Tab-separated table of C-alpha atoms in Angstrom:
chain	number	residue	atom	x	y	z
A	4	MET	CA	-0.425	-0.052	0.275
A	5	PRO	CA	1.225	3.389	-0.869
A	6	GLY	CA	2.551	5.383	2.175
A	7	ASP	CA	2.487	2.551	4.627
A	8	ARG	CA	5.565	3.220	6.167
A	9	THR	CA	5.916	-0.443	8.110
A	10	ARG	CA	6.921	-2.062	4.722
A	11	PRO	CA	10.094	-3.712	4.925
A	12	LEU	CA	12.604	-0.963	3.240
A	13	SER	CA	15.542	-2.610	1.001
A	14	PRO	CA	19.324	-1.834	2.494
A	15	HIS	CA	20.690	1.301	1.144
A	16	LEU	CA	23.861	3.234	1.576
A	17	GLN	CA	23.764	2.844	5.036
A	18	ILE	CA	24.076	-0.786	5.185
A	19	TRP	CA	25.937	-2.284	1.613
A	20	LYS	CA	29.706	-2.351	2.960
A	21	TRP	CA	31.485	0.453	1.046
A	22	GLY	CA	33.734	-0.441	-2.377
A	23	PRO	CA	34.840	1.207	-5.438
A	24	HIS	CA	31.725	0.178	-7.803
A	25	MET	CA	29.528	2.137	-4.685
A	26	LEU	CA	31.635	4.921	-5.098
A	27	VAL	CA	31.839	5.627	-8.546
A	28	SER	CA	27.599	5.004	-8.786
A	29	ILE	CA	26.845	7.372	-5.927
A	30	LEU	CA	29.834	9.943	-7.274
A	31	HIS	CA	27.851	10.002	-10.751
A	32	ARG	CA	24.446	10.869	-9.343
A	33	VAL	CA	27.043	13.816	-7.073
A	34	THR	CA	28.239	15.017	-10.017
A	35	GLY	CA	25.146	14.747	-12.543
A	36	VAL	CA	23.381	17.026	-9.909
A	37	GLY	CA	26.442	19.111	-9.113
A	38	LEU	CA	26.355	19.692	-12.986
A	39	ALA	CA	23.153	20.402	-13.129
A	40	ILE	CA	22.495	22.606	-10.827
A	41	VAL	CA	25.413	24.955	-10.269
A	42	GLY	CA	27.092	24.044	-13.677
A	43	GLY	CA	23.621	25.025	-15.255
A	44	LEU	CA	22.852	28.828	-13.547
A	45	LEU	CA	26.570	28.858	-13.997
A	46	PHE	CA	26.278	28.774	-17.645
A	47	SER	CA	22.654	30.320	-18.438
A	48	GLY	CA	23.862	33.445	-15.878
A	49	TRP	CA	27.056	33.637	-17.960
A	50	LEU	CA	25.287	33.793	-20.781
A	51	LEU	CA	22.807	36.392	-19.926
A	52	ALA	CA	25.552	38.513	-18.603
A	53	ALA	CA	27.187	38.647	-21.896
A	54	ALA	CA	23.885	39.224	-23.816
A	55	SER	CA	22.871	42.214	-21.269
A	56	GLY	CA	26.376	44.262	-22.202
A	57	GLY	CA	29.792	45.153	-20.911
A	58	GLU	CA	29.226	46.626	-17.506
A	59	THR	CA	27.110	43.637	-16.761
A	60	TYR	CA	29.367	41.106	-17.857
A	61	GLY	CA	32.262	42.348	-16.006
A	62	TRP	CA	30.158	42.380	-12.731
A	63	PHE	CA	29.488	38.910	-13.712
A	64	LEU	CA	33.343	38.394	-14.604
A	65	GLY	CA	33.840	40.153	-11.244
A	66	LEU	CA	32.405	37.728	-9.240
A	67	LEU	CA	34.583	35.159	-9.762
A	68	THR	CA	37.941	36.835	-10.520
A	69	VAL	CA	40.150	39.694	-9.145
A	70	GLU	CA	41.295	42.671	-10.713
A	71	SER	CA	44.015	41.458	-12.825
A	72	GLY	CA	41.970	39.037	-14.394
A	73	ALA	CA	42.879	35.519	-12.003
A	74	ILE	CA	40.656	33.541	-10.755
A	75	ASN	CA	39.538	34.069	-7.038
A	76	ILE	CA	39.207	31.821	-4.302
A	77	VAL	CA	34.713	31.178	-5.040
A	78	GLY	CA	36.143	30.978	-9.273
A	79	ALA	CA	38.603	28.683	-8.068
A	80	VAL	CA	36.278	26.592	-6.167
A	81	ILE	CA	33.306	26.220	-8.666
A	82	GLY	CA	35.871	25.730	-11.605
A	83	ILE	CA	38.159	22.899	-9.772
A	84	GLY	CA	34.567	21.357	-8.366
A	85	LEU	CA	33.102	21.705	-11.478
A	86	SER	CA	35.458	20.306	-13.696
A	87	TRP	CA	36.210	17.763	-11.546
A	88	ALA	CA	32.761	16.792	-11.697
A	89	PHE	CA	32.539	17.357	-15.498
A	90	PHE	CA	35.606	14.528	-15.993
A	91	THR	CA	34.339	12.445	-13.718
A	92	HIS	CA	30.294	12.459	-14.868
A	93	LEU	CA	31.638	11.946	-18.235
A	94	PHE	CA	34.719	9.266	-18.057
A	95	ASN	CA	31.613	7.627	-16.093
A	96	GLY	CA	28.739	7.890	-18.139
A	97	LEU	CA	31.491	5.984	-20.809
A	98	ARG	CA	31.897	2.874	-18.638
A	99	HIS	CA	27.713	2.932	-18.273
A	100	PHE	CA	27.472	3.208	-22.524
A	101	VAL	CA	29.616	-0.013	-21.874
A	102	LEU	CA	27.425	-2.150	-18.972
A	103	ASP	CA	24.706	-0.525	-21.599
A	104	THR	CA	25.359	-3.728	-23.975
A	105	GLY	CA	25.350	-5.842	-20.859
A	106	ALA	CA	29.691	-5.772	-21.055
A	107	GLY	CA	31.462	-5.116	-17.594
A	108	TYR	CA	29.441	-7.478	-15.079
A	109	GLY	CA	32.305	-9.333	-13.813
A	110	LEU	CA	33.587	-8.668	-10.254
A	111	ARG	CA	37.193	-8.089	-11.164
A	112	THR	CA	36.591	-6.385	-14.060
A	113	ASN	CA	33.601	-3.907	-12.605
A	114	ARG	CA	36.061	-2.812	-9.792
A	115	LEU	CA	38.915	-2.267	-11.935
A	116	TRP	CA	36.992	0.286	-14.119
A	117	ALA	CA	35.108	1.495	-11.305
A	118	ILE	CA	39.153	2.311	-9.650
A	119	VAL	CA	39.844	3.316	-13.207
A	120	VAL	CA	37.047	6.008	-13.977
A	121	VAL	CA	37.590	7.577	-9.788
A	122	SER	CA	41.618	7.874	-10.540
A	123	ALA	CA	41.206	9.013	-13.768
A	124	ALA	CA	38.952	12.071	-13.214
A	125	ILE	CA	41.237	13.230	-10.331
A	126	VAL	CA	43.873	12.865	-12.623
A	127	ALA	CA	42.803	14.747	-15.462
A	128	THR	CA	41.609	17.074	-12.941
A	129	LEU	CA	44.563	17.751	-11.607
A	130	ALA	CA	46.338	17.816	-15.030
A	131	LEU	CA	43.821	20.947	-16.262
A	132	TRP	CA	44.456	22.953	-13.640
A	133	VAL	CA	48.353	22.854	-13.304
A	134	TRP	CA	48.281	23.376	-17.244
A	135	LEU	CA	46.528	26.608	-16.707
A	136	LEU	CA	47.620	27.945	-13.854
A	137	TRP	CA	51.216	27.106	-15.385
A	138	GLY	CA	49.830	29.194	-18.764
A	139	THR	CA	49.265	31.794	-16.580
A	140	LEU	CA	52.284	32.154	-14.881
A	141	PHE	CA	53.718	31.911	-18.195
A	142	SER	CA	52.083	34.221	-19.794
A	143	SER	CA	51.713	37.100	-17.096
A	144	MET	CA	56.184	36.374	-16.821
A	145	GLY	CA	56.123	37.028	-20.325
A	146	ALA	CA	54.164	40.433	-20.297
A	147	ALA	CA	56.354	41.291	-16.844
B	17	MET	CA	-16.862	0.276	-15.318
B	18	ASP	CA	-15.444	-1.781	-17.983
B	19	SER	CA	-15.523	0.288	-20.778
B	20	GLY	CA	-12.584	1.142	-23.375
B	21	THR	CA	-10.469	-0.915	-25.015
B	22	ALA	CA	-7.985	-3.288	-22.770
B	23	LEU	CA	-4.609	-1.625	-24.507
B	24	GLY	CA	-6.867	2.043	-23.448
B	25	ARG	CA	-6.512	1.450	-19.430
B	26	VAL	CA	-3.015	0.067	-19.415
B	27	ARG	CA	-1.527	2.511	-21.507
B	28	GLY	CA	0.617	4.760	-19.765
B	29	LEU	CA	-0.069	2.022	-16.324
B	30	GLY	CA	2.914	0.491	-16.091
B	31	SER	CA	4.867	0.227	-12.756
B	32	ALA	CA	6.762	3.117	-13.956
B	33	ARG	CA	3.949	4.858	-15.512
B	34	SER	CA	6.344	4.638	-19.131
B	35	GLY	CA	7.970	3.289	-21.446
B	36	THR	CA	11.476	2.973	-22.370
B	37	ARG	CA	11.401	6.674	-23.566
B	38	HIS	CA	12.671	8.511	-21.206
B	39	TRP	CA	15.962	5.976	-20.383
B	40	TRP	CA	16.052	5.710	-23.744
B	41	MET	CA	16.367	10.016	-24.365
B	42	GLN	CA	18.631	9.756	-21.474
B	43	ARG	CA	21.671	8.047	-22.833
B	44	VAL	CA	20.829	9.924	-26.728
B	45	THR	CA	21.317	13.491	-25.052
B	46	ALA	CA	24.555	11.555	-22.970
B	47	ALA	CA	26.094	10.539	-26.483
B	48	GLY	CA	25.296	14.114	-27.763
B	49	ASN	CA	26.706	15.252	-24.482
B	50	VAL	CA	30.141	13.487	-24.983
B	51	LEU	CA	30.288	15.283	-27.873
B	52	LEU	CA	29.355	19.161	-27.693
B	53	VAL	CA	30.187	19.272	-24.075
B	54	THR	CA	33.620	17.986	-24.591
B	55	TRP	CA	33.962	20.743	-27.682
B	56	PHE	CA	32.819	23.634	-25.063
B	57	VAL	CA	35.058	22.709	-22.151
B	58	VAL	CA	38.234	21.963	-24.705
B	59	SER	CA	37.590	25.527	-26.530
B	60	MET	CA	36.671	26.894	-23.227
B	61	ILE	CA	40.359	26.228	-22.371
B	62	ARG	CA	41.726	27.282	-25.540
B	63	LEU	CA	40.056	30.595	-25.209
B	64	PRO	CA	42.993	33.522	-24.844
B	65	ASN	CA	40.843	35.218	-22.242
B	66	TYR	CA	37.288	35.380	-20.462
B	67	GLY	CA	37.123	39.099	-20.965
B	68	PHE	CA	33.617	40.396	-22.903
B	69	GLU	CA	35.132	41.376	-26.271
B	70	THR	CA	37.124	38.104	-26.108
B	71	ILE	CA	33.518	35.848	-25.208
B	72	THR	CA	31.308	37.681	-27.179
B	73	GLY	CA	32.945	37.610	-30.215
B	74	TRP	CA	33.594	33.925	-30.126
B	75	LEU	CA	29.780	33.161	-29.237
B	76	ALA	CA	28.749	35.369	-32.236
B	77	SER	CA	30.605	33.476	-34.847
B	78	PRO	CA	27.783	31.021	-36.599
B	79	LEU	CA	29.295	27.321	-36.408
B	80	VAL	CA	30.015	28.422	-31.864
B	81	ALA	CA	26.563	30.102	-31.924
B	82	ILE	CA	24.914	27.010	-33.888
B	83	ALA	CA	27.185	24.049	-31.260
B	84	MET	CA	25.918	26.547	-28.575
B	85	MET	CA	22.531	26.597	-29.233
B	86	LEU	CA	22.628	22.448	-29.379
B	87	LEU	CA	24.224	21.983	-26.592
B	88	THR	CA	21.981	24.198	-24.417
B	89	ALA	CA	19.350	22.067	-25.466
B	90	ASN	CA	21.107	18.925	-25.124
B	91	VAL	CA	22.138	19.673	-21.633
B	92	PHE	CA	19.033	21.326	-20.348
B	93	TRP	CA	17.159	18.205	-21.328
B	94	HIS	CA	19.560	15.486	-19.701
B	95	LEU	CA	19.807	17.234	-16.572
B	96	ARG	CA	16.123	17.697	-16.600
B	97	LEU	CA	15.685	13.627	-17.732
B	98	GLY	CA	18.486	13.146	-14.672
B	99	LEU	CA	17.153	15.295	-11.671
B	100	GLN	CA	13.941	13.753	-12.439
B	101	VAL	CA	15.146	10.279	-11.237
B	102	VAL	CA	16.845	11.476	-8.356
B	103	LEU	CA	13.443	13.219	-7.458
B	104	GLU	CA	11.960	9.694	-8.599
B	105	ASP	CA	14.233	7.526	-5.753
B	106	TYR	CA	14.436	10.108	-2.684
B	107	VAL	CA	11.169	11.449	-2.592
B	108	HIS	CA	8.906	9.757	-1.210
B	109	ASN	CA	5.790	11.647	-0.493
B	110	GLU	CA	3.553	11.662	-3.670
B	111	ALA	CA	2.991	15.660	-3.677
B	112	SER	CA	6.078	16.316	-2.725
B	113	LYS	CA	7.759	14.333	-5.828
B	114	PHE	CA	4.986	16.026	-7.775
B	115	GLY	CA	5.341	19.612	-7.193
B	116	LEU	CA	9.323	19.424	-7.703
B	117	ILE	CA	9.224	17.422	-11.106
B	118	ILE	CA	6.899	20.348	-11.850
B	119	LEU	CA	9.828	23.205	-10.579
B	120	LEU	CA	12.373	20.727	-12.085
B	121	ASN	CA	11.001	21.286	-15.593
B	122	PHE	CA	10.607	25.177	-15.579
B	123	TYR	CA	14.241	25.258	-14.135
B	124	ALA	CA	14.880	23.400	-17.444
B	125	VAL	CA	13.202	24.790	-19.907
B	126	GLY	CA	13.568	28.646	-18.119
B	127	GLY	CA	17.505	27.812	-17.870
B	128	ALA	CA	17.554	26.879	-21.620
B	129	ALA	CA	15.049	29.433	-22.812
B	130	ILE	CA	17.732	32.619	-21.107
B	131	ALA	CA	20.969	30.167	-22.594
B	132	ILE	CA	19.192	30.093	-26.566
B	133	PHE	CA	17.805	34.212	-25.991
B	134	SER	CA	20.797	35.314	-24.962
B	135	LEU	CA	23.008	33.429	-27.968
B	136	ALA	CA	20.888	34.228	-30.158
B	137	LYS	CA	20.795	38.050	-29.121
B	138	ILE	CA	24.246	38.208	-28.853
B	139	ALA	CA	24.821	36.531	-32.770
B	140	PHE	CA	22.400	38.519	-34.117
B	141	GLY	CA	22.441	41.750	-32.550
B	142	ASN	CA	26.554	41.863	-32.109
B	143	ALA	CA	25.743	41.948	-27.859
B	144	ALA	CA	24.415	45.234	-27.263
């Protein structure tokens, strides 16, 4: 019966032992929700600001950057967070395409690819930001 | 009580109240996202800076504007499908679930409309 609270429930997050497959599954949700809400609002807000003229756009950019044009702490947290969420959701989405064909459900295989996805996303995020910050350093040195 | 055909009574009333379309469109938009969002991220990284002139100039070129509009439609469709599943999984009160899914639809369609209109204004209006 709907709404009958005494019905037995299936085991949930707090019952299962954590493993890479469970981690990657919940990370897919968390990163998806993060991209959908933070990413979606930022994306539409950014385009709306750009369409509203230079002054509005400058104000919007000022929320995420300091005077010199380098990112501030808010920009860094959102930028690093969104890029990590993007890589995690992308890599795990590709993993899901393989799972959709019925492949990759063996215990060892599933565990391996779960670890690969989570690790690759962290490595890609680090690589991206090292490269971005390296470029900033390099160009500011060139300008000086 | 038995009026209508057998098919009419069961259509749309399975355990999920719908067929496989939701699942399938999630996959189709996911495939679109692999291409479009990856293109967007790579393009953003390659831009020399994020100043007003650079961004509006980039967004105003036809191929970029078209890709951005496709990306917007695809992303907001995908996030609507994804967040709907999250709500269905975690919100058990029927009234709250109904209300939240309506709000989600407002967010997805509204967010996409803001982005697409903004892109059109930048592309056609030279960002007045």
